[in-house]
């Protein structure tokens, strides 16, 4: 069909032949994804009567179609030119049924009259689902629900293999059940303990002994998590997503085996698959670790107070858990093999550790456990830990009630049957390499979330990636997930928020002489009357001198660091510069306003200690 008056001018837009090769290849991939991901794909124009006839035909047959109106999308001309290149058909409608090019309006009606169309439609129903998502965590659920909204038939398989201590949980993945949600609630419980101590200085008088009840907290947390599990199941049901509580394993390219907790096996097929199985805590591989130690999988539902605790590891999980346990008044030791918070800004990491150490957390640096033995059973019992130095022959031994391992996490990819269908993984860490479309080396298999190699392991990242993946596979979108400048926060007793590059990474990428680092210590107003540490909270930004002092690294150590960082992360997405910060009027008195008055650079060597309210 030709364009009506007023639309012809759009045909002069740059065509695919004039596009750079990468852009043409991306357009080809996008068009093919639409074709391959749809039972019926119609490329149409809203004003075309032939397109309308075809849509009415499929509607009368009760067949759902994926329709892209080329006159309603910005790059419709380029899509049509790519279709011409692929099919040698210049007009719309351009129809595909189960990846087979049927043609235009006339050929579709001829196929319907001859019975060919019905045959093609039946072939497509060979697969049970358009999409099967393996893993019911944040990313998997996001992808599944978005695909269902786009009219696809979707299944989610989710199965939690119990931890060595026997802990398992419901739908929702790590974040909801044994990660971000219970962690933040326990962090809040510890902050309330600090607030109680501060409150006397603010005039609150109370005589009764205040103590923390572990069981009350864990019961409340588990009740909240249970309500979230239920809401996720309800949301899937409302959107028509089939949820199966079973372990998924590939047996063929488009077929998986699902094994439930009773060992019963079922088989399902799909056109496309998304792997979103996440990670689980790593163990030490020493005598007594799996028998007697707990991990973050177990801690948040532990039926007894952990007592004197050894936390092994220096990850954010290790420091967060050590922080809130100490906040409950427990004796806590952190055993560190090398550095704190690997991958984070090391100046900030050391400040996090120093604050924890000043507030009662003991650190054992450059030691690793070599053996763990149970001395007494109980709730908690007693465990003896032997450890050796990483720098010499020195060994130490100590008795604890609980040993919490937080030494890293391993991807859950090795028992999915990926080798049967040729999906490559990194044999060292189990991570799955993907392209910028989250596609593995096997075209119909995709992966999102913590299993991806070289991507941030964060819940909001997985949610965004899952949603955008579904829109590219089954909608008209070409938007990819932006993995750059992702903000995050570490919920240690003194919170640390960051966005962009660490100082070390910025120096590696841009060279020190091309950077300016602005920094300051600050004293939150709330801490003054409470008599809490002055010149402990710290803020810094890293600027690229040769790009208008653009902020490429944002770091804050202080109360509510996550809330502060979230706002500035949006500004960084918009190209935040030092001048824009200077031009911004702060909200007084807040911690966040410190970024609007930064004056001292590291290179100046000037004193950054604060004497009072700014």
Coordinates of C-alpha atoms in Angstrom, one line a residue:
X1 CA 0.0 0.0 0.0
X2 CA 1.3 3.5 -0.7
X3 CA 1.2 6.3 1.8
X4 CA -1.7 8.8 1.8
X5 CA -1.0 12.5 1.2
X6 CA 1.0 14.0 4.0
X7 CA 2.9 10.8 4.7
X8 CA 5.2 10.6 1.7
X9 CA 7.8 13.0 3.2
X10 CA 8.7 10.3 5.8
X11 CA 9.9 8.1 3.0
X12 CA 12.9 10.4 2.6
X13 CA 14.2 9.3 6.1
X14 CA 17.6 7.6 6.0
X15 CA 17.1 3.9 5.0
X16 CA 18.9 0.9 6.3
X17 CA 21.3 1.0 3.4
X18 CA 22.5 4.4 4.7
X19 CA 22.8 3.2 8.3
X20 CA 26.1 2.1 9.9
X21 CA 26.6 -1.7 9.7
X22 CA 26.1 -2.1 13.5
X23 CA 22.8 -0.2 13.3
X24 CA 21.6 -2.3 10.3
X25 CA 22.6 -5.5 12.1
X26 CA 20.7 -4.5 15.2
X27 CA 17.6 -3.7 13.1
X28 CA 17.9 -7.1 11.5
X29 CA 18.1 -8.7 14.9
X30 CA 15.2 -6.8 16.2
X31 CA 12.9 -7.7 13.3
X32 CA 14.0 -11.4 13.5
X33 CA 13.3 -11.4 17.2
X34 CA 9.8 -10.1 16.6
X35 CA 9.2 -12.8 13.9
X36 CA 10.7 -15.6 15.9
X37 CA 9.0 -14.7 19.1
X38 CA 5.5 -14.5 17.8
X39 CA 3.0 -17.1 16.7
X40 CA 1.6 -14.6 14.2
X41 CA 3.5 -11.4 13.4
X42 CA 1.8 -8.7 11.3
X43 CA 3.8 -5.7 10.1
X44 CA 1.0 -3.2 9.4
X45 CA 0.0 0.4 9.0
X46 CA -3.1 1.8 10.7
X47 CA -4.6 3.4 7.6
X48 CA -4.1 0.4 5.3
X49 CA -7.4 -1.3 4.4
X50 CA -5.5 -4.6 3.4
X51 CA -3.9 -4.7 6.9
X52 CA -7.3 -4.3 8.5
X53 CA -8.7 -7.2 6.5
X54 CA -5.9 -9.5 7.6
X55 CA -6.3 -8.5 11.2
X56 CA -10.0 -9.2 11.0
X57 CA -9.3 -12.6 9.5
X58 CA -7.0 -13.7 12.4
X59 CA -9.5 -12.2 14.9
X60 CA -12.3 -14.3 13.4
X61 CA -10.0 -17.4 13.8
X62 CA -9.5 -16.6 17.4
X63 CA -5.7 -16.2 16.9
X64 CA -3.7 -13.7 18.9
X65 CA -1.4 -11.6 16.8
X66 CA 1.6 -9.5 17.5
X67 CA 1.0 -6.3 15.4
X68 CA 3.6 -3.6 14.7
X69 CA 2.0 -0.5 13.2
X70 CA 4.9 0.9 11.1
X71 CA 3.3 4.4 10.9
X72 CA 3.2 4.6 14.7
X73 CA 6.9 3.9 15.5
X74 CA 9.7 6.4 14.9
X75 CA 11.8 4.0 12.9
X76 CA 8.9 2.4 10.9
X77 CA 10.6 3.2 7.6
X78 CA 13.8 1.4 8.5
X79 CA 11.8 -1.6 9.8
X80 CA 10.0 -1.8 6.4
X81 CA 13.2 -1.5 4.5
X82 CA 14.7 -4.3 6.5
X83 CA 11.6 -6.4 5.9
X84 CA 12.1 -5.8 2.1
X85 CA 15.7 -6.9 2.5
X86 CA 14.6 -10.1 4.3
X87 CA 11.5 -11.0 2.3
X88 CA 11.7 -9.1 -1.0
X89 CA 8.2 -7.7 -0.2
X90 CA 7.9 -3.9 -0.2
X91 CA 4.3 -3.6 0.9
X92 CA 2.3 -4.0 4.1
X93 CA 0.7 -6.0 5.5
X94 CA 3.7 -8.4 5.8
X95 CA 2.7 -11.5 7.7
X96 CA 4.6 -14.3 9.3
X97 CA 3.1 -17.4 10.9
X98 CA 5.3 -19.4 13.2
X99 CA 8.4 -17.9 11.6
X100 CA 7.2 -18.7 8.1
X101 CA 6.8 -15.8 5.7
X102 CA 3.2 -16.0 4.4
X103 CA 3.3 -12.7 2.5
X104 CA 0.7 -9.9 2.1
X105 CA -3.1 -9.7 2.2
X106 CA -3.9 -11.7 -1.0
X107 CA -1.5 -14.5 -0.2
X108 CA -2.7 -14.8 3.4
X109 CA -6.4 -15.2 2.2
X110 CA -5.2 -17.8 -0.4
X111 CA -3.4 -19.7 2.3
X112 CA -6.6 -19.6 4.4
X113 CA -8.7 -20.9 1.6
X114 CA -6.2 -23.7 0.7
X115 CA -5.9 -24.8 4.3
X116 CA -2.2 -23.9 4.5
X117 CA -2.8 -21.2 7.0
X118 CA -4.5 -23.6 9.5
X119 CA -1.6 -26.0 9.0
X120 CA 1.0 -23.4 9.8
X121 CA -1.0 -22.3 12.9
X122 CA -1.2 -25.9 14.1
X123 CA 2.6 -26.4 13.7
X124 CA 3.1 -23.5 16.0
X125 CA 1.2 -25.1 18.8
X126 CA 3.8 -27.9 18.9
X127 CA 5.4 -25.9 21.8
X128 CA 3.5 -25.7 25.0
X129 CA 4.6 -22.1 25.8
X130 CA 5.9 -19.0 24.1
X131 CA 8.3 -18.5 27.0
X132 CA 9.5 -20.6 29.9
X133 CA 11.4 -18.7 32.6
X134 CA 13.6 -20.8 34.8
X135 CA 13.9 -19.1 38.2
X136 CA 11.2 -17.2 40.1
X137 CA 13.3 -14.4 41.5
X138 CA 13.0 -10.6 40.9
X139 CA 14.3 -10.8 37.3
X140 CA 12.5 -13.9 36.2
X141 CA 9.1 -12.7 37.6
X142 CA 9.6 -9.3 35.9
X143 CA 10.3 -10.9 32.6
X144 CA 7.5 -13.4 32.9
X145 CA 4.8 -10.9 33.8
X146 CA 5.8 -8.4 31.1
X147 CA 5.7 -11.2 28.4
X148 CA 2.2 -12.2 29.7
X149 CA 1.1 -8.6 29.5
X150 CA 2.2 -8.6 25.8
X151 CA -0.1 -11.6 25.2
X152 CA 2.3 -14.5 25.4
X153 CA 1.8 -17.9 27.0
X154 CA 4.3 -18.0 29.8
X155 CA 5.5 -20.5 32.5
X156 CA 7.7 -19.8 35.5
X157 CA 9.6 -22.7 37.1
X158 CA 10.9 -22.0 40.5
X159 CA 12.4 -24.5 43.0
X160 CA 14.6 -23.8 46.1
X161 CA 17.1 -26.5 46.8
X162 CA 17.3 -26.5 50.7
X163 CA 20.5 -25.2 52.2
X164 CA 22.8 -27.7 54.0
X165 CA 21.0 -26.6 57.2
X166 CA 17.7 -27.4 55.6
X167 CA 16.4 -23.9 55.0
X168 CA 14.1 -23.2 52.0
X169 CA 11.6 -20.5 51.1
X170 CA 8.8 -19.5 48.8
X171 CA 8.5 -17.7 45.5
X172 CA 10.4 -14.4 44.9
X173 CA 14.1 -15.3 44.9
X174 CA 17.0 -14.2 47.1
X175 CA 16.1 -10.6 47.5
X176 CA 12.6 -11.1 49.0
X177 CA 13.3 -14.2 51.1
X178 CA 17.0 -14.2 52.2
X179 CA 18.4 -11.0 50.9
X180 CA 17.6 -7.3 50.6
X181 CA 14.2 -7.4 52.4
X182 CA 15.0 -9.2 55.6
X183 CA 18.5 -7.7 55.6
X184 CA 17.1 -4.1 55.6
X185 CA 14.5 -5.0 58.2
X186 CA 17.3 -6.3 60.5
X187 CA 19.4 -3.3 59.8
X188 CA 16.4 -1.1 60.8
X189 CA 16.0 -3.1 64.0
X190 CA 19.7 -2.3 64.9
X191 CA 19.2 1.4 64.0
X192 CA 16.2 1.5 66.4
X193 CA 18.5 0.2 69.1
X194 CA 20.9 3.1 68.4
X195 CA 18.0 5.5 68.4
X196 CA 16.9 4.3 71.8
X197 CA 20.4 5.1 73.2
X198 CA 20.3 8.5 71.5
X199 CA 16.8 9.3 72.8
X200 CA 17.9 9.9 76.4
X201 CA 20.0 12.9 75.1
X202 CA 16.8 14.2 73.4
X203 CA 14.9 14.2 76.7
X204 CA 13.3 10.8 76.7
X205 CA 13.3 9.1 80.1
X206 CA 12.8 5.4 80.7
X207 CA 13.9 3.2 83.5
X208 CA 13.1 -0.3 82.3
X209 CA 15.9 -2.5 80.9
X210 CA 15.6 -2.5 77.1
X211 CA 16.7 -5.6 75.4
X212 CA 16.3 -7.2 72.0
X213 CA 14.1 -10.3 71.3
X214 CA 15.4 -12.2 68.3
X215 CA 12.3 -14.4 68.0
X216 CA 9.9 -11.5 67.9
X217 CA 12.0 -9.9 65.1
X218 CA 12.4 -13.1 63.0
X219 CA 8.7 -14.0 63.3
X220 CA 7.7 -10.5 62.1
X221 CA 10.1 -10.6 59.2
X222 CA 9.0 -14.1 58.1
X223 CA 5.3 -13.1 58.3
X224 CA 6.1 -10.1 56.0
X225 CA 8.0 -12.3 53.6
X226 CA 5.1 -14.8 53.6
X227 CA 2.8 -12.0 52.5
X228 CA 5.1 -11.1 49.7
X229 CA 5.4 -14.7 48.5
X230 CA 1.6 -14.9 48.3
X231 CA 1.3 -11.5 46.5
X232 CA 3.8 -12.8 43.8
X233 CA 1.8 -16.0 43.2
X234 CA -1.4 -13.9 43.0
X235 CA 0.2 -11.5 40.5
X236 CA 1.3 -14.4 38.3
X237 CA -2.2 -15.8 38.4
X238 CA -3.8 -12.5 37.6
X239 CA -1.6 -12.1 34.5
X240 CA -2.2 -15.7 33.3
X241 CA 1.4 -16.9 34.0
X242 CA 1.6 -20.6 34.8
X243 CA 3.7 -21.1 38.0
X244 CA 5.2 -24.5 38.7
X245 CA 7.2 -25.3 41.9
X246 CA 9.6 -27.6 40.3
X247 CA 13.3 -27.8 39.3
X248 CA 13.9 -27.1 35.6
X249 CA 16.5 -28.9 33.5
X250 CA 17.0 -28.9 29.7
X251 CA 16.6 -32.2 28.0
X252 CA 16.4 -30.9 24.4
X253 CA 16.7 -27.5 22.6
X254 CA 13.1 -26.6 23.2
X255 CA 12.2 -29.0 26.0
X256 CA 12.7 -29.1 29.7
X257 CA 12.1 -31.6 32.5
X258 CA 10.5 -30.2 35.6
X259 CA 11.0 -32.2 38.8
X260 CA 8.9 -31.4 41.9
X261 CA 9.8 -32.0 45.6
X262 CA 8.2 -35.5 45.4
X263 CA 10.5 -36.4 42.5
X264 CA 7.6 -36.4 40.0
X265 CA 8.7 -35.4 36.5
X266 CA 6.9 -33.4 33.9
X267 CA 8.0 -32.1 30.5
X268 CA 7.3 -28.8 28.9
X269 CA 8.3 -27.1 25.6
X270 CA 8.7 -23.5 24.6
X271 CA 9.8 -21.3 21.8
X272 CA 12.1 -19.3 24.0
X273 CA 13.7 -19.7 27.4
X274 CA 15.1 -17.2 30.0
X275 CA 17.5 -18.4 32.7
X276 CA 17.1 -16.4 35.9
X277 CA 18.3 -18.9 38.5
X278 CA 20.5 -16.5 40.5
X279 CA 23.2 -17.6 43.0
X280 CA 23.6 -19.3 46.3
X281 CA 26.2 -18.8 49.1
X282 CA 29.6 -20.4 48.7
X283 CA 31.1 -22.7 51.3
X284 CA 34.8 -22.9 52.4
X285 CA 35.4 -26.6 51.5
X286 CA 36.9 -27.3 54.9
X287 CA 36.0 -29.8 57.6
X288 CA 32.8 -28.9 59.4
X289 CA 31.6 -26.0 57.1
X290 CA 28.4 -27.5 55.7
X291 CA 27.7 -29.4 58.8
X292 CA 27.9 -26.6 61.3
X293 CA 28.0 -23.2 59.6
X294 CA 25.1 -21.0 58.5
X295 CA 24.9 -18.6 55.6
X296 CA 22.6 -15.7 54.7
X297 CA 20.2 -18.5 53.4
X298 CA 19.7 -19.5 57.1
X299 CA 20.3 -16.4 59.2
X300 CA 17.0 -14.5 58.7
X301 CA 14.8 -17.4 59.8
X302 CA 17.2 -18.8 62.4
X303 CA 15.0 -20.1 65.3
X304 CA 17.3 -18.9 68.0
X305 CA 19.5 -15.9 68.7
X306 CA 23.0 -16.5 67.2
X307 CA 24.9 -15.5 70.3
X308 CA 28.7 -14.9 69.9
X309 CA 29.2 -14.9 66.2
X310 CA 32.1 -15.3 63.8
X311 CA 31.4 -13.8 60.4
X312 CA 33.8 -15.2 57.7
X313 CA 34.2 -12.9 54.7
X314 CA 34.5 -9.2 53.9
X315 CA 31.7 -8.9 51.3
X316 CA 28.8 -6.4 51.7
X317 CA 26.7 -9.4 53.0
X318 CA 29.4 -10.1 55.6
X319 CA 29.6 -6.5 56.9
X320 CA 25.9 -5.9 56.8
X321 CA 25.2 -9.0 58.8
X322 CA 28.0 -8.3 61.3
X323 CA 26.7 -4.8 61.7
X324 CA 23.2 -5.6 62.6
X325 CA 24.1 -8.5 64.8
X326 CA 26.5 -6.2 66.8
X327 CA 23.6 -3.7 66.9
X328 CA 21.5 -6.2 68.7
X329 CA 24.3 -6.4 71.4
X330 CA 25.9 -9.6 70.3
X331 CA 29.7 -10.2 70.4
X332 CA 30.7 -10.2 66.7
X333 CA 34.1 -11.0 65.0
X334 CA 34.7 -10.6 61.3
X335 CA 37.5 -12.7 59.8
X336 CA 38.9 -11.1 56.7
X337 CA 41.1 -12.9 54.1
X338 CA 42.3 -9.8 52.3
X339 CA 40.4 -6.5 51.7
X340 CA 37.0 -5.2 52.7
X341 CA 34.2 -4.8 50.1
X342 CA 36.2 -5.9 47.0
X343 CA 35.0 -4.0 43.9
X344 CA 33.9 -1.0 45.9
X345 CA 35.9 2.2 46.5
X346 CA 38.6 1.2 49.0
X347 CA 38.8 4.5 50.9
X348 CA 35.1 4.2 51.6
X349 CA 35.4 0.5 52.4
X350 CA 38.1 1.2 55.1
X351 CA 36.0 3.9 56.6
X352 CA 33.0 1.5 56.8
X353 CA 35.3 -1.0 58.6
X354 CA 36.8 1.6 60.9
X355 CA 33.4 2.8 62.1
X356 CA 32.3 -0.8 62.8
X357 CA 35.5 -1.5 64.7
X358 CA 35.0 1.6 66.9
X359 CA 31.5 0.5 67.6
X360 CA 32.3 -3.0 68.9
X361 CA 32.9 -5.3 65.9
X362 CA 36.2 -7.1 66.2
X363 CA 38.2 -7.6 62.9
X364 CA 40.6 -10.5 62.4
X365 CA 42.7 -9.5 59.3
X366 CA 44.6 -11.8 57.0
X367 CA 43.2 -15.0 58.5
X368 CA 41.2 -17.9 57.0
X369 CA 39.4 -20.8 58.8
X370 CA 40.9 -24.2 58.3
X371 CA 38.6 -26.4 60.5
X372 CA 35.3 -26.1 62.4
X373 CA 34.3 -28.6 65.1
X374 CA 31.2 -28.8 67.2
X375 CA 31.8 -28.8 70.9
X376 CA 28.2 -28.6 72.1
X377 CA 24.8 -29.0 70.5
X378 CA 22.2 -26.4 71.3
X379 CA 20.3 -23.3 70.2
X380 CA 22.9 -22.0 69.8
X381 CA 25.5 -24.6 70.4
X382 CA 29.3 -24.1 70.6
X383 CA 31.7 -24.3 67.7
X384 CA 35.5 -24.3 67.8
X385 CA 37.2 -22.6 64.9
X386 CA 40.8 -23.0 63.8
X387 CA 42.3 -20.4 61.5
X388 CA 45.6 -19.7 59.9
X389 CA 47.3 -16.5 58.8
X390 CA 47.5 -15.8 55.1
X391 CA 50.9 -14.2 55.6
X392 CA 52.8 -16.6 57.8
X393 CA 52.7 -19.8 59.9
X394 CA 50.6 -18.2 62.7
X395 CA 47.4 -20.1 63.7
X396 CA 44.6 -19.1 66.1
X397 CA 41.6 -20.9 67.7
X398 CA 38.5 -19.6 69.3
X399 CA 35.0 -20.8 70.4
X400 CA 31.8 -19.2 69.0
X401 CA 28.1 -20.0 69.2
X402 CA 27.5 -19.4 65.5
X403 CA 29.7 -19.2 62.4
X404 CA 28.2 -17.3 59.5
X405 CA 29.9 -17.7 56.1
X406 CA 29.7 -14.8 53.6
X407 CA 32.6 -15.4 51.3
X408 CA 30.8 -15.0 48.0
X409 CA 28.1 -16.7 45.9
X410 CA 28.1 -19.2 43.1
X411 CA 25.8 -19.1 40.0
X412 CA 23.1 -21.8 39.9
X413 CA 23.8 -22.9 36.3
X414 CA 25.7 -26.2 36.5
X415 CA 22.7 -28.5 37.0
X416 CA 20.3 -27.0 34.4
X417 CA 21.3 -29.3 31.5
X418 CA 22.8 -26.3 29.6
X419 CA 25.6 -28.5 28.2
X420 CA 22.9 -30.7 26.4
X421 CA 21.8 -27.7 24.3
X422 CA 25.2 -26.1 23.9
X423 CA 24.8 -23.0 26.1
X424 CA 28.3 -21.8 27.1
X425 CA 29.1 -20.9 30.7
X426 CA 32.3 -19.7 32.4
X427 CA 33.6 -23.0 33.9
X428 CA 35.4 -21.1 36.7
X429 CA 32.4 -19.3 38.2
X430 CA 29.3 -20.7 36.4
X431 CA 28.4 -17.3 35.0
X432 CA 26.7 -17.1 31.6
X433 CA 28.2 -14.8 28.9
X434 CA 25.6 -12.9 26.9
X435 CA 25.5 -10.2 24.3
X436 CA 24.0 -6.8 24.9
X437 CA 20.5 -8.2 24.3
X438 CA 21.0 -10.8 27.2
X439 CA 21.1 -13.5 24.5
X440 CA 23.4 -16.6 25.1
X441 CA 25.3 -18.3 22.3
X442 CA 22.1 -20.4 21.7
X443 CA 19.7 -17.9 20.0
X444 CA 16.5 -19.0 21.7
X445 CA 18.0 -19.0 25.2
X446 CA 18.4 -15.8 27.2
X447 CA 19.7 -15.1 30.7
X448 CA 19.2 -12.2 33.2
X449 CA 20.2 -11.3 36.7
X450 CA 23.0 -12.6 38.9
X451 CA 23.9 -15.4 36.6
X452 CA 25.2 -13.0 34.0
X453 CA 28.9 -12.5 33.5
X454 CA 30.2 -8.9 34.1
X455 CA 26.9 -7.4 35.1
X456 CA 25.9 -5.8 38.5
X457 CA 24.4 -8.4 40.9
X458 CA 21.5 -6.2 42.0
X459 CA 17.7 -6.8 42.2
X460 CA 16.6 -3.6 40.5
X461 CA 19.1 -4.4 37.6
X462 CA 17.5 -7.8 37.1
X463 CA 14.0 -6.4 37.2
X464 CA 14.8 -3.8 34.6
X465 CA 16.7 -6.2 32.4
X466 CA 13.8 -8.8 32.6
X467 CA 11.1 -6.3 31.7
X468 CA 13.1 -4.8 28.8
X469 CA 14.0 -8.3 27.5
X470 CA 10.3 -9.3 27.3
X471 CA 9.5 -6.1 25.5
X472 CA 12.2 -6.7 22.9
X473 CA 11.3 -10.4 22.4
X474 CA 7.5 -9.9 22.2
X475 CA 6.9 -6.2 21.7
X476 CA 8.0 -3.5 19.4
X477 CA 10.8 -2.2 21.7
X478 CA 14.5 -2.1 21.0
X479 CA 15.5 -0.6 24.3
X480 CA 18.4 -2.4 26.1
X481 CA 19.2 -2.4 29.8
X482 CA 21.8 0.2 30.7
X483 CA 24.3 -1.4 33.1
X484 CA 26.3 1.8 33.5
X485 CA 26.3 4.1 36.6
X486 CA 23.9 1.8 38.6
X487 CA 23.5 3.1 42.1
X488 CA 23.8 0.9 45.2
X489 CA 24.0 1.1 48.9
X490 CA 25.7 -1.1 51.6
X491 CA 23.5 -1.2 54.7
X492 CA 26.3 -1.3 57.3
X493 CA 25.7 0.5 60.7
X494 CA 26.9 3.6 58.9
X495 CA 25.5 3.3 55.5
X496 CA 27.6 3.6 52.3
X497 CA 26.0 4.7 49.0
X498 CA 27.7 5.0 45.7
X499 CA 27.1 5.5 42.0
X500 CA 29.5 5.4 39.1
X501 CA 33.2 4.6 39.4
X502 CA 35.4 4.0 42.5
X503 CA 38.4 6.2 42.8
X504 CA 40.7 3.3 41.9
X505 CA 38.6 2.5 38.7
X506 CA 38.4 6.1 37.7
X507 CA 42.2 6.5 37.9
X508 CA 42.6 3.3 35.9
X509 CA 40.2 4.5 33.2
X510 CA 40.9 8.2 33.1
X511 CA 44.4 8.6 34.7
X512 CA 44.8 10.5 38.0
X513 CA 46.0 13.8 36.3
X514 CA 42.7 14.1 34.4
X515 CA 40.5 13.8 37.6
X516 CA 39.5 16.1 40.4
X517 CA 38.2 14.6 43.6
X518 CA 36.1 16.9 45.9
X519 CA 35.5 15.6 49.4
X520 CA 34.5 16.6 53.0
X521 CA 33.7 15.1 56.4
X522 CA 30.4 16.1 57.9
X523 CA 28.5 15.9 61.1
X524 CA 24.7 15.2 60.8
X525 CA 22.6 17.5 62.9
X526 CA 20.9 14.5 64.5
X527 CA 24.3 13.3 65.8
X528 CA 25.2 16.5 67.6
X529 CA 22.9 16.4 70.7
X530 CA 23.3 12.6 70.8
X531 CA 27.1 13.1 71.2
X532 CA 27.9 10.8 68.3
X533 CA 31.2 10.8 66.4
X534 CA 32.1 14.1 64.7
X535 CA 34.1 14.0 61.5
X536 CA 33.1 10.4 60.7
X537 CA 30.5 10.8 57.9
X538 CA 32.2 11.5 54.6
X539 CA 31.2 12.6 51.1
X540 CA 33.2 12.7 47.8
X541 CA 32.7 13.1 44.1
X542 CA 35.1 12.2 41.4
X543 CA 35.1 14.5 38.4
X544 CA 36.5 14.3 34.9
X545 CA 38.3 17.6 34.4
X546 CA 38.3 17.3 30.6
X547 CA 34.6 16.6 30.3
X548 CA 33.2 19.8 32.0
X549 CA 34.0 18.3 35.4
X550 CA 31.4 15.6 34.8
X551 CA 30.7 13.6 38.0
X552 CA 31.8 10.0 37.2
X553 CA 31.9 8.8 40.8
X554 CA 29.6 9.6 43.7
X555 CA 30.2 8.3 47.3
X556 CA 28.7 9.0 50.6
X557 CA 29.1 7.4 54.1
X558 CA 26.4 8.5 56.5
X559 CA 22.8 8.0 57.7
X560 CA 20.3 7.2 54.9
X561 CA 23.0 6.9 52.3
X562 CA 20.8 4.8 50.1
X563 CA 18.1 7.4 50.0
X564 CA 20.5 10.2 49.2
X565 CA 22.3 8.2 46.5
X566 CA 19.1 7.3 44.7
X567 CA 18.4 11.0 44.0
X568 CA 21.8 11.9 42.8
X569 CA 21.9 8.8 40.6
X570 CA 19.1 10.3 38.5
X571 CA 21.2 13.5 38.2
X572 CA 24.2 11.4 37.0
X573 CA 22.1 9.8 34.3
X574 CA 21.4 13.4 33.1
X575 CA 25.1 14.2 32.9
X576 CA 25.7 15.8 36.3
X577 CA 28.7 18.2 36.6
X578 CA 30.4 19.9 39.5
X579 CA 29.0 23.3 38.3
X580 CA 25.4 21.9 38.3
X581 CA 26.0 20.7 41.9
X582 CA 27.3 24.2 42.8
X583 CA 24.2 25.8 41.2
X584 CA 21.9 23.6 43.2
X585 CA 20.5 25.0 46.4
X586 CA 20.7 22.6 49.3
X587 CA 17.9 21.6 51.7
X588 CA 19.0 22.6 55.2
X589 CA 19.7 20.9 57.5
X590 CA 20.2 17.6 55.6
X591 CA 23.1 15.3 54.9
X592 CA 22.5 15.4 51.1
X593 CA 23.1 19.2 51.0
X594 CA 26.8 18.6 51.6
X595 CA 27.2 17.8 47.8
X596 CA 26.0 21.4 46.9
X597 CA 28.9 23.0 48.9
X598 CA 31.9 20.9 48.1
X599 CA 35.0 23.1 47.8
X600 CA 38.1 21.2 48.9
X601 CA 39.9 18.9 46.5
X602 CA 42.1 16.0 47.5
X603 CA 44.9 17.4 45.4
X604 CA 44.9 20.6 47.5
X605 CA 45.7 18.7 50.7
X606 CA 43.5 21.1 52.7
X607 CA 41.9 20.0 56.0
X608 CA 38.3 18.7 55.6
X609 CA 37.3 18.4 59.3
X610 CA 34.1 20.3 60.2
X611 CA 33.7 22.6 63.2
X612 CA 29.9 23.1 63.1
X613 CA 26.8 23.7 61.1
X614 CA 27.4 24.9 57.6

